[in-house]
XYZ file of N, CA and C in Angstrom:
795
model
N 7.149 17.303 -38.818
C 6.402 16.456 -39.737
C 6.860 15.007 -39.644
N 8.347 14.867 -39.354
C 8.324 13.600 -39.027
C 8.021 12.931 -37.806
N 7.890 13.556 -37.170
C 7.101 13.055 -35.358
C 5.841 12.759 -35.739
N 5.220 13.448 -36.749
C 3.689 13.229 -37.068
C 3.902 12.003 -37.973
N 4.486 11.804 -38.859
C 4.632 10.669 -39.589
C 5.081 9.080 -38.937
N 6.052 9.671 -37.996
C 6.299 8.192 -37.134
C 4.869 7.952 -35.928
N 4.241 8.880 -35.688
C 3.033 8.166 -34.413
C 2.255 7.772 -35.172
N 1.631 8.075 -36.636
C 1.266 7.370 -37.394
C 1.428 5.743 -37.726
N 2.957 5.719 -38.302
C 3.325 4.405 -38.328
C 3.118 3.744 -36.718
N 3.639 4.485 -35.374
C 3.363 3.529 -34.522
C 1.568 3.159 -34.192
N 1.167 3.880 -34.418
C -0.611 3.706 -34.248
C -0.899 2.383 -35.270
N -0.128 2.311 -36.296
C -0.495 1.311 -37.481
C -0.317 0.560 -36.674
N 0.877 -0.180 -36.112
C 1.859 -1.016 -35.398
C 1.081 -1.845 -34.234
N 0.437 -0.966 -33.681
C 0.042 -0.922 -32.519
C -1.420 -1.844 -32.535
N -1.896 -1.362 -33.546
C -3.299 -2.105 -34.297
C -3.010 -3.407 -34.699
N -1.528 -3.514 -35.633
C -1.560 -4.847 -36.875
C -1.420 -6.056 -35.167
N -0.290 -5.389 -34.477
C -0.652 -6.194 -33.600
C -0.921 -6.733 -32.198
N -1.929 -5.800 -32.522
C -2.721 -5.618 -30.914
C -2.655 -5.511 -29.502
N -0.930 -4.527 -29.794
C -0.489 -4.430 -28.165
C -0.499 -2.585 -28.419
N 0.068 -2.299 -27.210
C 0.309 -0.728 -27.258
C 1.184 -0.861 -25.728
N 1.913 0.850 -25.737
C 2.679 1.076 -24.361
C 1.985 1.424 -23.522
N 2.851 2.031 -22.308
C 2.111 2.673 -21.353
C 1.681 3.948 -21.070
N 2.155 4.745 -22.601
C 1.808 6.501 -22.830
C 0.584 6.128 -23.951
N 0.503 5.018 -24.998
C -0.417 4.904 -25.477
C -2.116 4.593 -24.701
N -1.603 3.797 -23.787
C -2.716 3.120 -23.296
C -3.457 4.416 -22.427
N -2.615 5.582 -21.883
C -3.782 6.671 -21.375
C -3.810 7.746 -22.318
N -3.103 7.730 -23.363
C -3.705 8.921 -24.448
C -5.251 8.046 -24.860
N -5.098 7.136 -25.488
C -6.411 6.807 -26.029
C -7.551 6.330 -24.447
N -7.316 6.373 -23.688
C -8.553 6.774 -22.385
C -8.452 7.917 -22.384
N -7.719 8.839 -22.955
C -8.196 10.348 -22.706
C -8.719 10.927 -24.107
N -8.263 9.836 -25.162
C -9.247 10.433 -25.964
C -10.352 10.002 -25.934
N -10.652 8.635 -25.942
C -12.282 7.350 -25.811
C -13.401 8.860 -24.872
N -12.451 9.680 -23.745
C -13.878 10.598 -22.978
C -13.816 12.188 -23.768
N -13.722 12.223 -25.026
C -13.738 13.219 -25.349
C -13.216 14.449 -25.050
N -13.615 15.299 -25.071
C -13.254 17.254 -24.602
C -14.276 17.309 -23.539
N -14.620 18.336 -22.488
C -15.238 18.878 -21.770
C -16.724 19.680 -22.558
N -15.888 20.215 -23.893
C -17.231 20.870 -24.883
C -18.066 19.639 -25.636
N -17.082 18.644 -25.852
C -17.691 17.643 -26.721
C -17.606 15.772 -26.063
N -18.170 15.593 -24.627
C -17.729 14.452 -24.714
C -18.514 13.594 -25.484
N -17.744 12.222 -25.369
C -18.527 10.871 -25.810
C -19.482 10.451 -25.323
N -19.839 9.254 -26.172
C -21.161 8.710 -25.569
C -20.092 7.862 -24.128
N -19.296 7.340 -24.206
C -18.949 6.702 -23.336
C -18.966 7.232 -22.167
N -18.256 9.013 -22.180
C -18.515 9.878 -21.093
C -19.657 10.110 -20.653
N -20.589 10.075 -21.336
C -22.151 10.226 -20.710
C -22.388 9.239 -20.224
N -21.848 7.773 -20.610
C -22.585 6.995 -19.951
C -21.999 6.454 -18.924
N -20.146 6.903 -18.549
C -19.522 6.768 -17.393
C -20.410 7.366 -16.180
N -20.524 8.940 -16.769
C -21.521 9.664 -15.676
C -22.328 9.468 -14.885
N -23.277 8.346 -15.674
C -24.233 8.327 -15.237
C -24.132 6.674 -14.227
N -22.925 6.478 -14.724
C -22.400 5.185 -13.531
C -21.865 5.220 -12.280
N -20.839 5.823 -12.873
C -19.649 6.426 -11.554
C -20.344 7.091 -10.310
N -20.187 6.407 -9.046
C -20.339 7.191 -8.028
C -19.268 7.824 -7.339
N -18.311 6.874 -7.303
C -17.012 7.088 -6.737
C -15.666 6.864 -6.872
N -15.078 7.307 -7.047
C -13.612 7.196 -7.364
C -12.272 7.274 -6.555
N -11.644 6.568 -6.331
C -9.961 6.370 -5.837
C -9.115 6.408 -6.241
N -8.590 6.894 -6.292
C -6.882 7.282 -6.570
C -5.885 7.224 -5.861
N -5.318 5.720 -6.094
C -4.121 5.908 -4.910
C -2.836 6.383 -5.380
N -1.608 6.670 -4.860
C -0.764 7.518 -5.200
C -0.652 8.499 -5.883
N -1.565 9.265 -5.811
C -1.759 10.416 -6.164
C -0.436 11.267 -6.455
N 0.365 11.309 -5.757
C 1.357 12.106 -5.749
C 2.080 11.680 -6.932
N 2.042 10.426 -7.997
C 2.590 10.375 -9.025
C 2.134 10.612 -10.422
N 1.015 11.442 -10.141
C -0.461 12.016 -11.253
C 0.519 12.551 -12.406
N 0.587 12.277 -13.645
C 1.008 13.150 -14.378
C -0.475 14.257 -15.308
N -0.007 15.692 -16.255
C -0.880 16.116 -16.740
C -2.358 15.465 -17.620
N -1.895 14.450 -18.332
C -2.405 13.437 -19.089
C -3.638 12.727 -18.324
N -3.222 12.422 -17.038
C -3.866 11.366 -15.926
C -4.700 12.131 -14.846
N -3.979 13.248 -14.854
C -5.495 14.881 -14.161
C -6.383 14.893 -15.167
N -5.877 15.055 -16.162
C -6.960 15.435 -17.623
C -8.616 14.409 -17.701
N -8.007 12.853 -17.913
C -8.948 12.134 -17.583
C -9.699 11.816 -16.608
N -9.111 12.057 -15.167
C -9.633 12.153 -14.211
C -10.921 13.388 -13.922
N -10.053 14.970 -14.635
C -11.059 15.671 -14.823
C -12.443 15.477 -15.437
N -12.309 14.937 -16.620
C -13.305 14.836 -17.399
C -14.262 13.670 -16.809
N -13.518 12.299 -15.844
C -14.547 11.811 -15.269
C -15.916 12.606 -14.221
N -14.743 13.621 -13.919
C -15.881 14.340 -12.467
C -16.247 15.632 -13.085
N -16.265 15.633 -14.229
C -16.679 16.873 -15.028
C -18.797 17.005 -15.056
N -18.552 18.484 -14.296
C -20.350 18.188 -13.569
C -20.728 17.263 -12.472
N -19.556 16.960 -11.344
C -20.132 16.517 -10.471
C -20.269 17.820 -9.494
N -20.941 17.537 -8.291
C -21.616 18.829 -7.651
C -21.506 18.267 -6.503
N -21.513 19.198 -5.265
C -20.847 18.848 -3.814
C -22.763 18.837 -3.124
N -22.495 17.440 -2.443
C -23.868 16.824 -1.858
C -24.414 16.076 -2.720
N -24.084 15.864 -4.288
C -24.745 14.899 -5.504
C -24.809 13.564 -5.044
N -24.165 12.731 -3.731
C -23.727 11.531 -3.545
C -22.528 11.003 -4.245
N -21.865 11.789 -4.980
C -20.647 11.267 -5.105
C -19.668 11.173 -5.017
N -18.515 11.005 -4.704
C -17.280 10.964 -3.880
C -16.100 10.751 -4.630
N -14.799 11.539 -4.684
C -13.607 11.610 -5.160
C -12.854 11.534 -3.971
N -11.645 10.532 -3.631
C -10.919 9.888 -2.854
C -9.598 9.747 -3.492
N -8.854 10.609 -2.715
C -7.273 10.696 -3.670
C -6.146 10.309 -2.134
N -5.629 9.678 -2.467
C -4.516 9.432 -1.419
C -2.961 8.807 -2.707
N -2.350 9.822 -1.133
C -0.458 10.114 -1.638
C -0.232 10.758 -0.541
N 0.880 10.535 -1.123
C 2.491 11.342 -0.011
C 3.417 12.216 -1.122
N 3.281 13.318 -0.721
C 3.764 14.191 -2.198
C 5.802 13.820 -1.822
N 5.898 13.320 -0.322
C 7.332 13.267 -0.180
C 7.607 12.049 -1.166
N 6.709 11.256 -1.258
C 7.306 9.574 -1.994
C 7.319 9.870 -3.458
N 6.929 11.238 -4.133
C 6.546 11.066 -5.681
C 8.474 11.066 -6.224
N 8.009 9.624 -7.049
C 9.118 9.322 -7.716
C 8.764 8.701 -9.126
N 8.089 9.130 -10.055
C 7.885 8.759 -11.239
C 8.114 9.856 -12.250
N 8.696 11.008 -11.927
C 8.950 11.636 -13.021
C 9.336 11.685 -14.237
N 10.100 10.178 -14.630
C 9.965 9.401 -15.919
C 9.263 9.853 -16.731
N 7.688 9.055 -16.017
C 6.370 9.206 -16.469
C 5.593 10.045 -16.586
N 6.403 11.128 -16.506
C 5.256 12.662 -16.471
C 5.175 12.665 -15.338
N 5.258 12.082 -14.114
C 4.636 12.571 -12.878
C 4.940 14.004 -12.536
N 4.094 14.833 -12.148
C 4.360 16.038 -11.406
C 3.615 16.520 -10.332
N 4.621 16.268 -9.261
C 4.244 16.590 -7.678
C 3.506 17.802 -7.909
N 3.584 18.853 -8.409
C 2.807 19.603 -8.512
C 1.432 20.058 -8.611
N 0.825 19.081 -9.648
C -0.342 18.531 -9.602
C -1.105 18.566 -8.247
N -0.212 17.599 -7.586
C -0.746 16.935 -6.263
C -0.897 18.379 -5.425
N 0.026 19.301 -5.316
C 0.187 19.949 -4.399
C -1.331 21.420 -4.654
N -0.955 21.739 -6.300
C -2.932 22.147 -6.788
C -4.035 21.914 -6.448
N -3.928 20.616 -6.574
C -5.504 19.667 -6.413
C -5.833 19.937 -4.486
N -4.835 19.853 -4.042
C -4.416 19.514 -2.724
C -5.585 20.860 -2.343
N -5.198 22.505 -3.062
C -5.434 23.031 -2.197
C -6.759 23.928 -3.108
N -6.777 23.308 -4.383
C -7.959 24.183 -5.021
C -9.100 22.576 -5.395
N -8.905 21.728 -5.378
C -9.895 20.359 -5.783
C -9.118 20.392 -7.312
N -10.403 19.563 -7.956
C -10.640 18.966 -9.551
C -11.843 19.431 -9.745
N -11.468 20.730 -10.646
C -12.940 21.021 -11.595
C -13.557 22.115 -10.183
N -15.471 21.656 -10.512
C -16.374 21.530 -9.061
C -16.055 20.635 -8.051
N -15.220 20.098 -7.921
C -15.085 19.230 -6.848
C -13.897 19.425 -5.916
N -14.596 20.182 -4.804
C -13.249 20.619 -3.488
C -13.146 19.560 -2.452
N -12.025 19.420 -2.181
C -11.462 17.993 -1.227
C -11.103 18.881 0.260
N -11.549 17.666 1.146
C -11.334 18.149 1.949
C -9.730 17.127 2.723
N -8.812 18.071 3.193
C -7.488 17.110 3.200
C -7.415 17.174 4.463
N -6.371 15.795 4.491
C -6.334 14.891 5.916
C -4.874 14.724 5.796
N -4.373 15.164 6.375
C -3.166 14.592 6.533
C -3.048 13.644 7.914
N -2.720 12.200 7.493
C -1.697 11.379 8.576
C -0.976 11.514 9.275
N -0.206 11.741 10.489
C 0.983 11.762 10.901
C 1.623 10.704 11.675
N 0.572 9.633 12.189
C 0.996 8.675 13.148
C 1.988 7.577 11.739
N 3.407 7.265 12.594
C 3.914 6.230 11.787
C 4.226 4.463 12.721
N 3.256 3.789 11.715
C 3.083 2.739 12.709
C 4.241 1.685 11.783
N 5.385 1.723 11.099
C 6.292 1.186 11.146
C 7.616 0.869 11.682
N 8.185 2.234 12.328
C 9.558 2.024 12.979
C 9.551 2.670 14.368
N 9.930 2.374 14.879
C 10.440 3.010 16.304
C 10.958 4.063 16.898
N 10.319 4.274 17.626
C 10.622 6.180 18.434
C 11.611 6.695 17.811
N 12.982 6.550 18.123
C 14.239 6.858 18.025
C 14.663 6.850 16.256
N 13.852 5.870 16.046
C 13.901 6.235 14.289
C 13.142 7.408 13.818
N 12.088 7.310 13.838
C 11.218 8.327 13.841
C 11.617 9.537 14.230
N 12.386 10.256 15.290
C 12.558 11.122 15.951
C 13.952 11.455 14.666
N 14.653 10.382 14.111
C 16.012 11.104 13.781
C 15.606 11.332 12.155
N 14.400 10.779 11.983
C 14.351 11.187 10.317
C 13.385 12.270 10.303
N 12.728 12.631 11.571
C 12.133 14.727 11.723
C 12.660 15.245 12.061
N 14.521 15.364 12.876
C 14.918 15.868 13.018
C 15.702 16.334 11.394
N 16.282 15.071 10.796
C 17.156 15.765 9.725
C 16.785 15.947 8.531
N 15.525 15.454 7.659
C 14.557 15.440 7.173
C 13.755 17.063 7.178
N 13.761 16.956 8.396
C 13.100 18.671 8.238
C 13.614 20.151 7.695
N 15.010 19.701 8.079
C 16.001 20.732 7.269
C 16.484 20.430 6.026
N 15.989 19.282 5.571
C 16.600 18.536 4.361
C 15.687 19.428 3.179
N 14.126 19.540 3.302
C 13.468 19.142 2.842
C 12.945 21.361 2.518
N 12.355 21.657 1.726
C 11.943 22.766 1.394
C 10.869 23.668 2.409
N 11.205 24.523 3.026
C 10.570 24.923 4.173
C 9.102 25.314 3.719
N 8.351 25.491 2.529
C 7.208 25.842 1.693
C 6.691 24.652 0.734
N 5.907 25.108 0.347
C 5.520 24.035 -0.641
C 5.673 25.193 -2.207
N 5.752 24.545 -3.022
C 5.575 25.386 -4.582
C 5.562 24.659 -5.536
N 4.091 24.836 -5.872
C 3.720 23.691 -6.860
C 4.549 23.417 -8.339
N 4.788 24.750 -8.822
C 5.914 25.345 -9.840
C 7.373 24.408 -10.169
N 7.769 24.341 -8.865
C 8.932 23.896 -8.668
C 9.036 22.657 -8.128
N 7.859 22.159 -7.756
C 7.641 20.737 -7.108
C 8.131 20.795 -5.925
N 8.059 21.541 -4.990
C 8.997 21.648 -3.666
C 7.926 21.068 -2.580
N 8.216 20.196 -2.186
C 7.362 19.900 -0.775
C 7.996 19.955 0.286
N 7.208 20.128 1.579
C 7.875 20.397 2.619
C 7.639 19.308 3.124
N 8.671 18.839 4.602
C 8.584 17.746 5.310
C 7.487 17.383 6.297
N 6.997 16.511 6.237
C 5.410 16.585 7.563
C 6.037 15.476 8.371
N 6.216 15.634 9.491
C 6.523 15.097 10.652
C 6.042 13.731 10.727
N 6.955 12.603 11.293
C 5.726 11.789 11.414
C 5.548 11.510 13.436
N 4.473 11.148 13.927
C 4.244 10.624 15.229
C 4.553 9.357 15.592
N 5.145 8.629 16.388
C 5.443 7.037 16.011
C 4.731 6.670 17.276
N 4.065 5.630 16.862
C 3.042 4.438 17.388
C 3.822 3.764 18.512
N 5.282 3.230 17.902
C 6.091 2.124 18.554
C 7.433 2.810 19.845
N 6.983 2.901 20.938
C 8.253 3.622 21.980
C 9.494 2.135 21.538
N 10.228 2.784 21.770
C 11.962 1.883 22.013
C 11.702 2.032 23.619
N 12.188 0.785 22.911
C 13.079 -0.178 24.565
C 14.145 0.072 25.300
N 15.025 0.062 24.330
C 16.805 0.570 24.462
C 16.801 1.867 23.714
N 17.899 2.317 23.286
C 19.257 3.160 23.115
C 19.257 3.023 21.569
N 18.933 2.236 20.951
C 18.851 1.981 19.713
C 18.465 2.476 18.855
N 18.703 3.729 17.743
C 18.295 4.129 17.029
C 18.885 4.484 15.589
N 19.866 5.592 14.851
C 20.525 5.553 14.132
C 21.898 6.077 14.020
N 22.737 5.057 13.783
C 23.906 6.026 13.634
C 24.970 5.866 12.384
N 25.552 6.743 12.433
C 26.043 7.644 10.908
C 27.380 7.231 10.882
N 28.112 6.625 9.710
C 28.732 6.847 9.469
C 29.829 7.213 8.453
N 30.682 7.832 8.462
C 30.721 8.683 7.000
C 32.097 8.412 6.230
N 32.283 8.081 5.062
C 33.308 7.456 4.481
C 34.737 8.504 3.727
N 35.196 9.076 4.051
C 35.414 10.286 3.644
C 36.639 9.748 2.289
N 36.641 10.838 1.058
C 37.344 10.244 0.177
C 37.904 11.566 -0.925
N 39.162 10.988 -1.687
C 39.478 12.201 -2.529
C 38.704 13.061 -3.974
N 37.435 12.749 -3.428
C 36.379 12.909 -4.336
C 36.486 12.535 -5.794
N 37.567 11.424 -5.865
C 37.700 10.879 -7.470
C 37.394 9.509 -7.866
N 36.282 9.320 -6.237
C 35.690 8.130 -6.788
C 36.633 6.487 -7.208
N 37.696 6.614 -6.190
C 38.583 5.606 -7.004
C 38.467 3.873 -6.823
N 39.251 3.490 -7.127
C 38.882 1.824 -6.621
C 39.073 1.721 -5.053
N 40.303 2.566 -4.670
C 40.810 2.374 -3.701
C 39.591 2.816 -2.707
N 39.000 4.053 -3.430
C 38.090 4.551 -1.849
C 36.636 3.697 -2.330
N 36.332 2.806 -3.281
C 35.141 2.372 -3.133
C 35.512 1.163 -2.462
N 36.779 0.283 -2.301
C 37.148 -0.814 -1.482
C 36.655 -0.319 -0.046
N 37.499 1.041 0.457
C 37.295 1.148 1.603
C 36.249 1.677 2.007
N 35.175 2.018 1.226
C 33.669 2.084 1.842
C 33.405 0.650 2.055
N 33.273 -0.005 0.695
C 33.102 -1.613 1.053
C 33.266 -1.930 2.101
N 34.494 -1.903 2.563
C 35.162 -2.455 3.969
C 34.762 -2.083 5.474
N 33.963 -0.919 4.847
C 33.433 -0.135 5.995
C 32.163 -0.787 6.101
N 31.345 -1.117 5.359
C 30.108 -1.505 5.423
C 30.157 -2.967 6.048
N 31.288 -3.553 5.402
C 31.441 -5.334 6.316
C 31.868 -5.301 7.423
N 32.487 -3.921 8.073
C 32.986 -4.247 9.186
C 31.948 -4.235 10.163
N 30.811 -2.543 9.900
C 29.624 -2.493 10.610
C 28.866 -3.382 10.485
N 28.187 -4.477 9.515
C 27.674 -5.384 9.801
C 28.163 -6.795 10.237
N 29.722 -6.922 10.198
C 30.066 -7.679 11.817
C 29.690 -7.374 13.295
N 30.000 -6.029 12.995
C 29.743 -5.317 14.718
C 28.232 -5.479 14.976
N 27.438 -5.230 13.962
C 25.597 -5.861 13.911
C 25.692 -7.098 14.412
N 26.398 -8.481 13.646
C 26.248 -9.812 13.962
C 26.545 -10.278 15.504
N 27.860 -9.494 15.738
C 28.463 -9.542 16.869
C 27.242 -9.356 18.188
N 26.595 -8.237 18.078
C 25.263 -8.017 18.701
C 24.459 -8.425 19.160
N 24.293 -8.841 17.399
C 22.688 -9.424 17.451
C 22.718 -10.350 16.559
N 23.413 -11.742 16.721
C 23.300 -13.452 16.238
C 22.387 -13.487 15.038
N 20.964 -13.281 15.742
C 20.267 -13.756 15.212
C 19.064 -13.073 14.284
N 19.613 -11.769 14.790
C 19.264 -10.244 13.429
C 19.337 -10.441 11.980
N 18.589 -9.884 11.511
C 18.752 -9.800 10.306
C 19.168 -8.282 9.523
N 19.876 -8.224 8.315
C 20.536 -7.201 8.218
C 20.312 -6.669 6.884
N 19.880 -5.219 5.857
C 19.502 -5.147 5.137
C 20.819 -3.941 4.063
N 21.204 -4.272 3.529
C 21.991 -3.088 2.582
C 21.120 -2.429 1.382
N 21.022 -1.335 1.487
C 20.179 -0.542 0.659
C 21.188 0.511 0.072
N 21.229 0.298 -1.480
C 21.829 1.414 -2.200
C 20.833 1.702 -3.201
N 21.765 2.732 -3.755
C 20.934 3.869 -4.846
C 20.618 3.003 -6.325
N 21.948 1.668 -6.818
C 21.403 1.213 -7.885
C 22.499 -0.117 -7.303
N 21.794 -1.585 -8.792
C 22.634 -2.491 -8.115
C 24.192 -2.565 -8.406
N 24.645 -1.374 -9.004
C 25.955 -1.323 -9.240
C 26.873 -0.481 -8.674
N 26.182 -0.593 -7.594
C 27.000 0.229 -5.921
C 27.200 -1.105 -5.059
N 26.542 -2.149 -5.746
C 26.885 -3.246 -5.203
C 28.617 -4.144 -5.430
N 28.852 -3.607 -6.133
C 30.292 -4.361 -6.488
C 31.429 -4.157 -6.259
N 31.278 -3.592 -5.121
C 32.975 -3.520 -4.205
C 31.936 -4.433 -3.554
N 30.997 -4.360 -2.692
C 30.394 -4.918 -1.633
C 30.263 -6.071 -1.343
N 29.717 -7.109 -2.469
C 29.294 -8.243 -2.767
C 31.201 -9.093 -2.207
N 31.727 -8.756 -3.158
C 33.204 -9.511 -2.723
C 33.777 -9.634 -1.446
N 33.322 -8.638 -1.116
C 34.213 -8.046 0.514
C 33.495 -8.876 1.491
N 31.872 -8.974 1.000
C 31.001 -10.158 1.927
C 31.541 -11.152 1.884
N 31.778 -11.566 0.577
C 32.469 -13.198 0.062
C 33.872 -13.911 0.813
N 34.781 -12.502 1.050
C 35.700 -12.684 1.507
C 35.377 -12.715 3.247
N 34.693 -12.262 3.805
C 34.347 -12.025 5.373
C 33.395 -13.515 5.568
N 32.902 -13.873 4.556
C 32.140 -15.400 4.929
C 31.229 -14.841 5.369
N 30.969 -13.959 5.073
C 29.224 -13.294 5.487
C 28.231 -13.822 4.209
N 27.222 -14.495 4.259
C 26.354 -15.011 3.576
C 25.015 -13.852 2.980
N 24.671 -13.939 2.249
C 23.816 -13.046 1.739
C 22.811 -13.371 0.657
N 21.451 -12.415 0.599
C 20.489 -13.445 -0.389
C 20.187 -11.741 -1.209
N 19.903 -12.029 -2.598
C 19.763 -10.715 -3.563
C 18.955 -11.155 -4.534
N 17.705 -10.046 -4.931
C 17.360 -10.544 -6.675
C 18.082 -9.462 -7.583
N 18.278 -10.451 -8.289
C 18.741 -9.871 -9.838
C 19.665 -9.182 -9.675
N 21.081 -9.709 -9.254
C 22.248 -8.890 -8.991
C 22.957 -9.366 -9.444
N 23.325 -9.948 -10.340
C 24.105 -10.769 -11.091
C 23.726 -11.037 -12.188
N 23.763 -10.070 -13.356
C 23.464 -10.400 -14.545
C 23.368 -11.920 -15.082
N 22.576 -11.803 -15.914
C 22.271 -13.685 -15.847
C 22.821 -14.056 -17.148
N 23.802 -12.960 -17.844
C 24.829 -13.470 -18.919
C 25.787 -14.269 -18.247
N 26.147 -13.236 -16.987
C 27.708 -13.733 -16.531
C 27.306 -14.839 -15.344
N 26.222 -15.658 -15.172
C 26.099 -17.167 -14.342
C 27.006 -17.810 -14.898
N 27.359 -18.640 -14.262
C 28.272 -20.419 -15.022
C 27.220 -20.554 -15.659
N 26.258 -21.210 -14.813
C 24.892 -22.144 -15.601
C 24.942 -21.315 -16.958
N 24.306 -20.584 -17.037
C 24.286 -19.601 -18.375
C 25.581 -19.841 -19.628
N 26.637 -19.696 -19.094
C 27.910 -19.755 -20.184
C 27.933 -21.165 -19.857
N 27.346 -21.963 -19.507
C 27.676 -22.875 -19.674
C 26.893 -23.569 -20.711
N 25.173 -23.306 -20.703
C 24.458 -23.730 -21.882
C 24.629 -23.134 -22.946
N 25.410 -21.592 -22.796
C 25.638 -21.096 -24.121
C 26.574 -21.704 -24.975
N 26.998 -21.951 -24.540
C 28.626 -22.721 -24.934
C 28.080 -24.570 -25.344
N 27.439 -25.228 -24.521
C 26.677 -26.510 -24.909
C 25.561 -25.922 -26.332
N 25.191 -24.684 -26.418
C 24.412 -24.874 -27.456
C 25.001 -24.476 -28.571
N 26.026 -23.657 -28.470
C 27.121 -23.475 -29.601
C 27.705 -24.628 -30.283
N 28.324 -25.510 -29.654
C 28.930 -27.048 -29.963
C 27.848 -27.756 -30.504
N 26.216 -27.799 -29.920
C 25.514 -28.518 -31.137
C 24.795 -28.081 -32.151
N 24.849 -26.358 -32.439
C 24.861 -25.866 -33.294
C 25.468 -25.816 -34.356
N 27.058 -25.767 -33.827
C 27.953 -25.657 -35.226
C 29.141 -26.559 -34.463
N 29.268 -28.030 -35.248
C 30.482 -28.760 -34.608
C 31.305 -28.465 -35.373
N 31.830 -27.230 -35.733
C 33.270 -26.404 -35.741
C 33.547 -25.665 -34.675
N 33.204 -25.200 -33.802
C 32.970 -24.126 -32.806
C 33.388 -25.210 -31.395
């Protein structure tokens, strides 16, 4: 009763002043098209508009966002002239935050929406990286990855990709592995650090005039790293990695606006 009493107050909220979130904004498009037994006038008169529809990333559909989608193609009929167009990669779904469920994708995939059966295409050519890349992320990728699909469990399997681009050289990926007393300490996140500046000397050393990319899981895998660059005179460009409390500039106007706020301070 109090969950019912607070969406209340937020619905008030939401009205007095005229914003809403991003779970509000598709509950009320899924209510504005009614039920399937009872839609709106709006749904009748979508119907009679809509020819075609797209959906890109599909693979991050949550229940809420099938629902409305259903009810758009609710009574469409195969040869009517109208067309449902869904594209995703069920490997990229990463919004589960948001309700997303790969699952969805992997349903629709193989039964349609409603009356409406899809006919699926899968891609395989990858026209971004190079042979030898390509070749080492279907080799380990394929065992990585769930040998079935199960919509239940969200399990997708790996789909190969074909690469567009042959290599030139020898160049492709290589591994290397930081080994540690699994307690996470200062000492062994220095010496990953150290590991990472040394391989991208041996990069510079190479290749002058390369450019070089560090990719972690969040930006606070960044902070052995950042120093160890600082100290190697390796130069580097980042957004938003440096909290913008702890700038000079920042403590520095905080501190100028303190003094002409209160000249006791």
């Amino acid at each position: 009763s109090i969950l019912i009493q607070l969406s209340g107050e937020l619905l008030v909220s939401f009205a007095h002043f005229g914003i809403m979130d991003y779970t509000q904004a598709g509950a009320a498009a899924r209510s504005a098209l009614g039920t399937p037994d009872t839609p709106t006038d709006l749904a009748m008169t979508l119907d009679h508009k809509i020819q075609h529809i797209l959906v890109d990333e599909f693979q991050d559909t949550s229940q809420l966002q099938l629902e409305i989608l259903q009810q758009l193609t609710l009574g469409w009929q195969q040869g009517d002239g109208r067309t449902l167009f869904l594209v995703g990669d069920a490997m990229q779904s990463c919004y589960g935050f948001r309700n997303a469920n790969v699952g969805i994708y992997l349903n629709v995939q193989a039964h349609g929406i409603g009356d409406v059966s899809l006919n699926a295409l899968l891609l395989q050519t990858n026209f971004r990286s190079q042979e030898r890349i390509v070749e080492w992320v279907n080799k380990i990728f394929l065992g990585a990855f769930p040998k079935a699909a199960d919509s239940s469990r969200g399990a997708v399997p790996y789909a190969s990709s074909i690469p567009i681009h042959h290599s030139n050289d020898d160049f492709g990926v290589d591994t290397v592995l930081v080994s540690h007393d699994g307690t996470c300490s200062a000492q062994a996140k220095d010496k990953e650090a150290e590991t990472v500046v040394a391989h991208i000397q041996k990069l510079q050393l190479a290749d002058p005039a390369g450019s070089i990319a560090i990719l972690v899981r969040s930006r606070s895998h960044l902070a052995n790293i950042i120093p160890k660059l600082k100290e190697a005179g390796i130069s580097w460009q980042a957004t938003d990695i440096d909290r913008l409390g702890t700038l000079p500039v920042i403590e520095d106007l905080l501190s100028l606006t303190r003094a002409l706020a209160n000249s006791s301070d």
